[in-house]
């Protein structure tokens, strides 16, 4: 081996480990210790409907929670601060629909910061509106959507906003998202207090998970959350 090659090998060995942009598949991942199961395939009692607080009227079939168009967004009864959330979603092919009309839903943090759910596979839409976008703020770093009628995963780490003594936001909320095990947002600050169609009002320190009814029978399954004890 030439000295130049030896040097290259040595430098490679000394190179810092770069955080991987992928993680192992979490499809059908079992809830870890400490997780709160929000939907186990049968029981939707942890959810109620937005505004009315009615018990869940979306369909439950084949182990899935299925958006029932016209029945409003579902919201968890419990609120969370910082957390890790796992959720799986399946998008039926709505071949006659385009752009935002093709299988729109969404997973909202604190009921107000949407990670978009949309069949944006071969379906162009506007900026900050495709699947995985922080709606209205940032596109995913990579397009990780699968073709329709396959299961997708989101693994979301959310850090709630922090407030100063005056009650004003001192630090914006932050979010990291893996879509189908590909990192699409890396500790991104969310600089708006509410994305479109969120719960609105004053930004809270805790809030629910909200699943959006946007008129398409999107299926969800295997939903669980691990609350993280907040450090200052
Ligand atoms: Mg949406």
Coordinates of C-alpha atoms and ligand atoms in Angstrom, one line a residue, residues 104-106 114 116-117 212 214, ligand 1:
X104 CA -55.3 14.7 2.3
X105 CA -55.1 14.3 6.0
X106 CA -52.5 15.4 8.6
X114 CA -49.3 19.9 10.9
X116 CA -48.9 16.8 6.1
X117 CA -50.4 13.5 5.0
X212 CA -57.2 15.7 10.2
X214 CA -59.8 16.4 4.9
Ligands
LIG1 MG1 -53.6 18.0 5.6

